[in-house]
The first five atom37 places (N, CA, C, CB, O) and aatype in JSON, in Angstrom:
{
  "aatype": [12, 6, 1, 13, 11, 13, 19, 10, 18, 1, 14, 10, 5, 12, 9, 14, 19, 10, 13, 7, 19, 15, 19, 9, 16, 13, 9, 10, 19, 5, 12, 9, 14, 7, 3, 14, 19, 1, 9, 12, 10, 7, 15, 1, 0, 15, 0, 6, 19, 9, 0, 0, 16, 1, 0, 5, 18, 7, 10, 3, 5, 14, 10, 10, 19, 5, 18, 13, 18, 13, 9, 19, 2, 10, 10, 5, 7, 6, 12, 7, 1, 15, 9, 9, 18, 1, 0, 14, 19, 10, 6, 19, 19, 7, 6, 1, 19, 0],
  "atom_mask": [
    [1, 1, 1, 1, 1],
    [1, 1, 1, 1, 1],
    [1, 1, 1, 1, 1],
    [1, 1, 1, 1, 1],
    [1, 1, 1, 1, 1],
    [1, 1, 1, 1, 1],
    [1, 1, 1, 1, 1],
    [1, 1, 1, 1, 1],
    [1, 1, 1, 1, 1],
    [1, 1, 1, 1, 1],
    [1, 1, 1, 1, 1],
    [1, 1, 1, 1, 1],
    [1, 1, 1, 1, 1],
    [1, 1, 1, 1, 1],
    [1, 1, 1, 1, 1],
    [1, 1, 1, 1, 1],
    [1, 1, 1, 1, 1],
    [1, 1, 1, 1, 1],
    [1, 1, 1, 1, 1],
    [1, 1, 1, 0, 1],
    [1, 1, 1, 1, 1],
    [1, 1, 1, 1, 1],
    [1, 1, 1, 1, 1],
    [1, 1, 1, 1, 1],
    [1, 1, 1, 1, 1],
    [1, 1, 1, 1, 1],
    [1, 1, 1, 1, 1],
    [1, 1, 1, 1, 1],
    [1, 1, 1, 1, 1],
    [1, 1, 1, 1, 1],
    [1, 1, 1, 1, 1],
    [1, 1, 1, 1, 1],
    [1, 1, 1, 1, 1],
    [1, 1, 1, 0, 1],
    [1, 1, 1, 1, 1],
    [1, 1, 1, 1, 1],
    [1, 1, 1, 1, 1],
    [1, 1, 1, 1, 1],
    [1, 1, 1, 1, 1],
    [1, 1, 1, 1, 1],
    [1, 1, 1, 1, 1],
    [1, 1, 1, 0, 1],
    [1, 1, 1, 1, 1],
    [1, 1, 1, 1, 1],
    [1, 1, 1, 1, 1],
    [1, 1, 1, 1, 1],
    [1, 1, 1, 1, 1],
    [1, 1, 1, 1, 1],
    [1, 1, 1, 1, 1],
    [1, 1, 1, 1, 1],
    [1, 1, 1, 1, 1],
    [1, 1, 1, 1, 1],
    [1, 1, 1, 1, 1],
    [1, 1, 1, 1, 1],
    [1, 1, 1, 1, 1],
    [1, 1, 1, 1, 1],
    [1, 1, 1, 1, 1],
    [1, 1, 1, 0, 1],
    [1, 1, 1, 1, 1],
    [1, 1, 1, 1, 1],
    [1, 1, 1, 1, 1],
    [1, 1, 1, 1, 1],
    [1, 1, 1, 1, 1],
    [1, 1, 1, 1, 1],
    [1, 1, 1, 1, 1],
    [1, 1, 1, 1, 1],
    [1, 1, 1, 1, 1],
    [1, 1, 1, 1, 1],
    [1, 1, 1, 1, 1],
    [1, 1, 1, 1, 1],
    [1, 1, 1, 1, 1],
    [1, 1, 1, 1, 1],
    [1, 1, 1, 1, 1],
    [1, 1, 1, 1, 1],
    [1, 1, 1, 1, 1],
    [1, 1, 1, 1, 1],
    [1, 1, 1, 0, 1],
    [1, 1, 1, 1, 1],
    [1, 1, 1, 1, 1],
    [1, 1, 1, 0, 1],
    [1, 1, 1, 1, 1],
    [1, 1, 1, 1, 1],
    [1, 1, 1, 1, 1],
    [1, 1, 1, 1, 1],
    [1, 1, 1, 1, 1],
    [1, 1, 1, 1, 1],
    [1, 1, 1, 1, 1],
    [1, 1, 1, 1, 1],
    [1, 1, 1, 1, 1],
    [1, 1, 1, 1, 1],
    [1, 1, 1, 1, 1],
    [1, 1, 1, 1, 1],
    [1, 1, 1, 1, 1],
    [1, 1, 1, 0, 1],
    [1, 1, 1, 1, 1],
    [1, 1, 1, 1, 1],
    [1, 1, 1, 1, 1],
    [1, 1, 1, 1, 1]
  ],
  "atom_positions": [
    [[-74.12, 69.68, 30.49], [-74.77, 68.57, 31.23], [-73.31, 67.66, 30.63], [-76.7, 68.02, 30.68], [-72.64, 67.12, 31.51]],
    [[-72.9, 67.54, 29.36], [-71.97, 66.89, 28.91], [-70.29, 66.9, 29.82], [-72.01, 67.43, 27.53], [-69.44, 66.0, 29.84]],
    [[-70.27, 68.01, 30.37], [-69.06, 68.62, 30.94], [-69.26, 67.91, 32.62], [-69.1, 70.6, 30.79], [-68.29, 67.36, 33.14]],
    [[-70.13, 67.97, 33.08], [-70.72, 67.42, 34.18], [-70.54, 65.97, 34.17], [-72.08, 67.77, 34.25], [-70.0, 65.53, 35.19]],
    [[-70.84, 65.16, 33.33], [-70.46, 64.05, 33.4], [-69.13, 63.7, 33.35], [-71.02, 63.54, 32.68], [-68.67, 62.9, 34.17]],
    [[-68.37, 64.28, 32.37], [-67.16, 64.26, 32.51], [-66.34, 64.53, 33.68], [-66.88, 64.87, 31.76], [-65.41, 63.78, 33.97]],
    [[-66.65, 65.62, 34.43], [-65.99, 65.81, 35.79], [-66.29, 64.93, 36.85], [-66.27, 67.04, 36.29], [-65.5, 64.63, 37.74]],
    [[-67.5, 64.49, 36.74], [-67.81, 63.53, 37.72], [-67.19, 61.86, 37.52], [-69.39, 63.56, 37.74], [-66.8, 61.19, 38.48]],
    [[-67.19, 61.44, 36.26], [-66.77, 60.34, 35.95], [-65.47, 60.08, 35.95], [-67.18, 60.1, 35.01], [-65.07, 58.97, 36.3]],
    [[-64.59, 61.11, 35.55], [-63.0, 61.06, 35.37], [-62.42, 60.75, 36.8], [-62.34, 62.6, 34.76], [-61.56, 59.9, 37.01]],
    [[-62.94, 61.44, 37.65], [-62.19, 60.94, 39.0], [-62.76, 59.32, 39.53], [-62.57, 62.21, 40.35], [-62.09, 58.62, 40.29]],
    [[-63.82, 58.99, 39.08], [-64.65, 57.63, 39.24], [-63.63, 56.66, 38.75], [-66.14, 57.54, 38.32], [-63.25, 55.69, 39.4]],
    [[-63.24, 56.96, 37.62], [-62.47, 56.08, 36.6], [-60.82, 56.11, 37.27], [-62.6, 56.84, 34.79], [-60.12, 55.14, 36.97]],
    [[-60.36, 56.92, 37.94], [-59.06, 56.7, 38.55], [-59.32, 55.91, 39.55], [-58.34, 57.85, 38.98], [-58.23, 55.47, 39.93]],
    [[-60.19, 55.49, 40.21], [-60.12, 54.67, 41.47], [-59.81, 53.01, 41.24], [-61.59, 54.86, 42.24], [-59.36, 52.31, 42.14]],
    [[-60.08, 52.58, 40.09], [-59.63, 51.16, 39.56], [-58.14, 51.26, 38.94], [-60.73, 50.59, 38.33], [-57.39, 50.32, 38.68]],
    [[-57.93, 52.51, 38.79], [-56.57, 52.59, 38.17], [-55.25, 52.58, 39.14], [-56.56, 53.87, 37.37], [-54.15, 52.04, 39.05]],
    [[-55.89, 53.47, 40.11], [-54.96, 53.81, 41.49], [-54.99, 52.4, 42.48], [-55.75, 55.32, 42.49], [-54.04, 52.2, 43.25]],
    [[-55.91, 51.62, 42.43], [-56.24, 50.3, 42.8], [-55.19, 49.18, 42.15], [-57.74, 50.06, 42.33], [-54.57, 48.33, 42.79]],
    [[-55.13, 49.4, 40.72], [-54.62, 48.36, 40.29], [-52.5, 48.8, 40.4], [0.0, 0.0, 0.0], [-51.58, 47.98, 40.45]],
    [[-52.43, 50.08, 40.42], [-51.17, 50.32, 40.4], [-50.61, 50.07, 41.89], [-50.96, 51.69, 39.85], [-49.51, 49.58, 42.14]],
    [[-51.61, 50.51, 42.89], [-51.06, 50.24, 44.16], [-50.92, 48.39, 44.28], [-52.16, 51.02, 45.39], [-50.12, 48.02, 45.14]],
    [[-51.48, 47.53, 43.66], [-51.53, 46.16, 43.94], [-50.28, 45.55, 43.36], [-52.8, 45.53, 43.39], [-49.69, 44.61, 43.9]],
    [[-49.84, 46.22, 42.03], [-48.75, 45.91, 41.31], [-47.29, 46.08, 41.99], [-48.87, 46.69, 40.17], [-46.36, 45.28, 42.09]],
    [[-47.44, 47.77, 42.52], [-46.26, 48.2, 43.3], [-46.17, 47.44, 44.71], [-46.35, 49.78, 43.53], [-45.08, 47.36, 45.29]],
    [[-47.22, 46.94, 45.2], [-47.04, 45.92, 46.46], [-46.41, 44.96, 45.91], [-48.32, 45.33, 47.2], [-45.21, 44.88, 46.19]],
    [[-46.94, 44.01, 45.02], [-46.55, 42.81, 44.23], [-44.94, 42.85, 44.15], [-47.28, 42.83, 42.69], [-44.21, 42.02, 44.7]],
    [[-44.47, 44.0, 43.36], [-43.18, 43.98, 42.82], [-42.26, 44.32, 44.09], [-43.05, 45.05, 41.56], [-41.05, 44.09, 43.99]],
    [[-42.69, 44.77, 45.13], [-41.59, 45.07, 46.52], [-41.7, 43.72, 47.1], [-42.1, 46.42, 47.86], [-40.63, 43.27, 47.52]],
    [[-42.65, 43.04, 47.2], [-42.53, 41.7, 47.46], [-41.84, 40.92, 46.99], [-43.32, 41.22, 47.38], [-41.25, 40.05, 47.63]],
    [[-41.75, 41.14, 45.39], [-40.9, 40.13, 44.65], [-39.47, 40.32, 44.98], [-41.08, 40.22, 43.12], [-38.69, 39.38, 45.07]],
    [[-39.16, 41.53, 45.15], [-37.81, 41.85, 45.57], [-36.82, 41.01, 46.52], [-37.97, 42.99, 46.14], [-37.06, 40.75, 47.7]],
    [[-35.53, 40.6, 45.74], [-34.83, 39.55, 46.41], [-34.41, 39.91, 47.63], [-33.78, 39.1, 45.74], [-34.35, 41.13, 47.79]],
    [[-34.01, 39.02, 48.86], [-33.68, 39.01, 49.85], [-34.69, 39.65, 50.69], [0.0, 0.0, 0.0], [-35.83, 40.02, 50.41]],
    [[-33.88, 39.73, 51.97], [-34.82, 39.84, 53.37], [-34.82, 41.3, 53.82], [-34.19, 38.87, 54.72], [-33.72, 41.72, 54.14]],
    [[-35.89, 42.19, 53.91], [-35.24, 43.66, 54.38], [-35.17, 43.84, 55.66], [-35.94, 44.86, 53.96], [-34.98, 45.0, 56.01]],
    [[-35.26, 42.98, 56.52], [-35.02, 43.12, 57.81], [-33.43, 42.27, 57.94], [-36.39, 42.5, 58.73], [-32.91, 42.51, 59.03]],
    [[-32.76, 41.52, 57.24], [-31.59, 41.17, 57.3], [-30.78, 41.86, 56.75], [-31.44, 40.2, 56.99], [-29.61, 41.72, 57.11]],
    [[-31.04, 42.72, 55.82], [-30.43, 43.98, 54.86], [-30.23, 44.87, 56.1], [-31.59, 44.77, 53.48], [-29.09, 45.15, 56.47]],
    [[-31.25, 45.3, 56.7], [-31.55, 46.27, 57.63], [-30.47, 46.02, 59.1], [-33.29, 46.12, 57.92], [-29.74, 46.88, 59.61]],
    [[-30.6, 44.88, 59.47], [-29.98, 44.55, 60.46], [-28.29, 43.92, 60.5], [-30.9, 43.74, 60.89], [-27.38, 43.96, 61.33]],
    [[-28.44, 43.41, 59.26], [-26.76, 42.91, 59.2], [-26.86, 41.39, 59.27], [0.0, 0.0, 0.0], [-27.92, 40.95, 59.69]],
    [[-25.78, 40.41, 58.87], [-26.13, 39.21, 59.0], [-25.84, 38.88, 60.79], [-25.26, 38.32, 57.84], [-26.53, 37.98, 61.27]],
    [[-25.14, 39.39, 61.44], [-25.09, 39.24, 62.68], [-26.01, 39.5, 63.67], [-24.28, 39.71, 62.93], [-25.69, 39.46, 64.86]],
    [[-27.09, 39.75, 63.3], [-28.44, 40.01, 64.18], [-28.54, 38.67, 64.56], [-29.9, 40.65, 63.41], [-28.1, 37.75, 63.87]],
    [[-29.28, 38.49, 65.95], [-29.62, 37.35, 66.55], [-31.08, 37.24, 65.89], [-29.49, 37.4, 68.19], [-31.68, 38.17, 65.36]],
    [[-31.64, 35.63, 66.05], [-33.1, 35.39, 65.78], [-33.96, 35.95, 66.58], [-33.44, 34.14, 65.79], [-35.03, 36.2, 66.03]],
    [[-33.86, 36.27, 67.87], [-34.75, 37.19, 68.35], [-35.0, 38.71, 67.9], [-34.46, 37.18, 69.52], [-36.09, 39.2, 67.59]],
    [[-34.03, 39.22, 67.93], [-33.81, 40.58, 67.16], [-34.67, 40.51, 65.83], [-32.14, 40.83, 66.76], [-35.69, 41.19, 65.72]],
    [[-34.23, 39.66, 64.83], [-34.77, 39.41, 63.58], [-36.45, 39.31, 63.6], [-34.09, 38.09, 63.08], [-37.26, 39.78, 62.8]],
    [[-36.68, 38.46, 64.92], [-38.4, 38.26, 64.67], [-38.99, 39.48, 65.52], [-39.12, 36.54, 65.37], [-40.21, 39.65, 65.49]],
    [[-38.15, 40.39, 66.32], [-38.57, 41.43, 66.85], [-38.96, 42.41, 65.8], [-37.67, 41.87, 67.71], [-40.06, 42.94, 65.68]],
    [[-37.83, 42.58, 65.02], [-38.17, 43.84, 63.89], [-39.05, 43.26, 62.76], [-36.67, 44.52, 63.09], [-39.52, 44.1, 61.99]],
    [[-39.36, 41.92, 62.53], [-40.45, 41.95, 61.67], [-41.36, 42.13, 61.95], [-40.68, 41.23, 61.12], [-42.03, 42.7, 61.09]],
    [[-42.16, 41.78, 63.44], [-43.29, 42.23, 64.17], [-43.34, 43.49, 64.17], [-43.37, 41.82, 65.4], [-44.46, 43.93, 63.91]],
    [[-42.41, 44.37, 64.41], [-42.23, 45.81, 64.45], [-42.74, 46.4, 63.53], [-41.07, 46.21, 64.48], [-43.57, 47.27, 63.8]],
    [[-42.37, 46.09, 62.06], [-42.72, 46.35, 60.66], [-43.91, 45.72, 60.08], [-41.68, 45.98, 59.88], [-44.34, 46.03, 58.97]],
    [[-44.51, 44.7, 60.96], [-45.6, 43.82, 60.33], [-45.31, 42.85, 59.3], [0.0, 0.0, 0.0], [-46.26, 42.34, 58.71]],
    [[-44.13, 42.54, 59.02], [-43.52, 41.71, 58.17], [-43.71, 40.19, 58.55], [-42.14, 42.09, 58.1], [-43.25, 39.33, 57.8]],
    [[-44.42, 39.82, 59.79], [-44.77, 38.74, 59.84], [-46.27, 38.49, 59.67], [-44.27, 38.35, 60.85], [-46.68, 37.35, 59.84]],
    [[-47.06, 39.4, 59.37], [-47.99, 39.48, 59.02], [-48.85, 38.66, 57.92], [-47.83, 40.39, 58.93], [-48.08, 38.62, 56.96]],
    [[-49.84, 38.08, 57.6], [-49.98, 37.76, 55.97], [-50.07, 38.71, 55.04], [-51.09, 37.05, 55.64], [-50.48, 39.86, 55.25]],
    [[-49.64, 38.22, 53.84], [-50.04, 39.52, 52.85], [-50.93, 40.55, 52.72], [-50.28, 39.22, 51.92], [-50.7, 41.76, 52.66]],
    [[-52.19, 39.81, 52.67], [-53.45, 40.82, 52.65], [-53.33, 41.88, 53.55], [-54.77, 40.18, 53.0], [-53.72, 42.95, 53.1]],
    [[-52.83, 41.88, 54.89], [-53.12, 42.25, 56.2], [-51.86, 43.5, 55.95], [-52.94, 40.87, 57.58], [-52.01, 44.69, 56.25]],
    [[-50.66, 42.92, 55.33], [-49.67, 43.75, 54.88], [-50.18, 45.21, 53.73], [-48.66, 42.63, 54.15], [-49.97, 46.42, 53.7]],
    [[-50.76, 44.42, 53.11], [-51.49, 45.31, 51.91], [-52.23, 46.14, 52.45], [-52.36, 44.62, 50.9], [-51.99, 47.34, 52.28]],
    [[-53.09, 45.83, 53.07], [-53.89, 46.95, 54.19], [-53.28, 47.92, 54.42], [-54.19, 46.55, 55.54], [-53.52, 49.0, 53.88]],
    [[-52.15, 47.68, 55.49], [-51.44, 48.59, 56.23], [-50.88, 49.39, 55.33], [-50.51, 48.07, 57.11], [-50.68, 50.58, 55.57]],
    [[-50.51, 48.69, 53.93], [-49.64, 49.52, 52.91], [-50.8, 50.71, 52.3], [-48.94, 48.35, 51.5], [-50.47, 51.84, 51.95]],
    [[-51.99, 50.26, 52.27], [-52.96, 51.4, 51.55], [-53.05, 52.43, 52.8], [-54.72, 50.75, 50.99], [-52.86, 53.64, 52.68]],
    [[-53.34, 51.83, 53.9], [-53.94, 52.51, 54.85], [-52.65, 53.66, 55.11], [-54.44, 51.46, 56.17], [-52.93, 54.85, 55.24]],
    [[-51.5, 53.26, 55.14], [-50.36, 54.28, 55.01], [-49.99, 55.27, 54.28], [-49.56, 53.87, 54.91], [-49.56, 56.39, 54.55]],
    [[-50.26, 54.57, 53.02], [-50.24, 55.35, 51.75], [-51.28, 56.76, 51.93], [-50.8, 54.24, 50.44], [-50.93, 57.9, 51.63]],
    [[-52.46, 56.42, 52.41], [-53.36, 57.52, 52.13], [-53.17, 58.36, 53.51], [-55.0, 56.99, 51.79], [-53.85, 59.38, 53.61]],
    [[-52.37, 58.06, 54.5], [-51.83, 58.86, 55.41], [-50.61, 59.63, 55.51], [-51.82, 58.29, 56.2], [-50.12, 60.14, 56.52]],
    [[-50.13, 59.65, 54.09], [-48.76, 60.06, 53.77], [-47.61, 59.24, 54.18], [0.0, 0.0, 0.0], [-46.48, 59.58, 53.86]],
    [[-47.86, 58.01, 54.99], [-46.74, 57.47, 55.65], [-46.17, 56.63, 54.49], [-47.1, 56.64, 57.03], [-46.97, 55.81, 54.05]],
    [[-44.92, 56.65, 53.87], [-44.61, 55.87, 53.16], [-43.37, 55.08, 53.55], [-44.59, 56.45, 52.12], [-42.59, 54.56, 52.75]],
    [[-43.25, 55.05, 55.0], [-42.27, 54.03, 55.62], [-40.46, 54.83, 55.74], [0.0, 0.0, 0.0], [-40.15, 56.0, 55.5]],
    [[-39.87, 54.05, 56.05], [-38.49, 54.47, 56.46], [-37.56, 53.69, 55.2], [-38.09, 53.89, 58.24], [-37.7, 52.53, 54.81]],
    [[-36.73, 54.57, 54.79], [-35.83, 54.1, 53.77], [-34.55, 53.04, 54.52], [-35.18, 55.58, 52.98], [-33.79, 53.33, 55.45]],
    [[-34.61, 52.16, 53.99], [-33.4, 50.62, 54.57], [-32.0, 51.39, 54.54], [-33.23, 48.85, 53.1], [-31.22, 51.39, 55.5]],
    [[-31.78, 52.05, 53.35], [-30.28, 52.86, 53.18], [-30.15, 54.15, 53.61], [-29.83, 53.0, 51.78], [-29.03, 54.45, 54.01]],
    [[-31.07, 55.05, 53.63], [-31.01, 56.27, 54.2], [-31.43, 56.29, 55.6], [-31.74, 57.14, 53.47], [-31.08, 57.3, 56.2]],
    [[-31.93, 55.63, 56.1], [-32.62, 55.55, 57.63], [-33.36, 56.67, 57.72], [-31.61, 55.51, 58.93], [-33.03, 57.41, 58.65]],
    [[-34.15, 57.0, 57.12], [-35.0, 58.06, 57.13], [-36.32, 58.45, 56.31], [-34.25, 58.86, 56.94], [-36.2, 58.39, 55.08]],
    [[-37.48, 58.81, 56.79], [-38.84, 58.58, 56.01], [-38.53, 58.77, 54.23], [-40.1, 59.88, 56.63], [-37.88, 59.68, 53.73]],
    [[-39.02, 57.94, 53.71], [-39.09, 57.88, 52.02], [-39.66, 59.22, 51.71], [-40.14, 56.57, 51.29], [-39.09, 59.84, 50.82]],
    [[-40.75, 59.8, 52.31], [-41.13, 60.98, 51.66], [-40.25, 61.97, 52.02], [-42.44, 61.37, 51.93], [-40.49, 62.98, 51.36]],
    [[-39.29, 62.12, 52.81], [-38.34, 62.9, 52.85], [-36.99, 62.62, 51.97], [-38.14, 62.97, 54.12], [-36.36, 63.64, 51.67]],
    [[-36.6, 61.7, 51.63], [-35.84, 61.1, 51.05], [-36.22, 61.44, 49.42], [-35.9, 59.73, 51.58], [-35.38, 61.99, 48.71]],
    [[-37.42, 61.08, 48.95], [-37.72, 61.82, 47.52], [-37.78, 63.14, 47.44], [-38.91, 61.5, 46.97], [-37.15, 63.76, 46.58]],
    [[-38.69, 63.78, 48.48], [-38.71, 65.22, 48.28], [-37.28, 65.75, 47.88], [0.0, 0.0, 0.0], [-37.06, 66.34, 46.82]],
    [[-36.24, 65.45, 48.93], [-35.35, 66.0, 48.32], [-34.4, 65.8, 47.29], [-34.96, 66.24, 48.94], [-33.44, 66.52, 47.02]],
    [[-34.82, 64.58, 46.67], [-34.26, 64.44, 45.24], [-35.05, 64.94, 43.96], [-34.04, 63.0, 45.03], [-34.67, 65.15, 42.81]],
    [[-36.34, 65.08, 44.59], [-37.13, 65.56, 43.45], [-36.88, 67.53, 43.3], [-38.99, 65.01, 43.86], [-36.83, 68.28, 42.33]],
    [[-36.77, 67.73, 44.61], [-36.39, 69.4, 44.93], [-35.1, 69.8, 44.26], [-36.13, 69.74, 46.64], [-34.68, 70.95, 44.38]]
  ]
}
């Protein structure tokens, strides 16, 4: 019976830990200096292109909405695209780990 409790409660204890890690990760990414859209498009991009790209990536949404989509995409295995490598982040990380 004791083993059953352990097997049942251990995954339940992971939920708040994973939530905390996701919140901290999201906040740290938001605190990185610089505008990711300007980095991606360069300094010569027009205001219209910058606004369209922000809308495309959801960066024009409130932070809570951005966090919601961050979690939804993480749960689906979608980690976005790397600005530097212009490839899916999951592929870039997979290549580095393998």
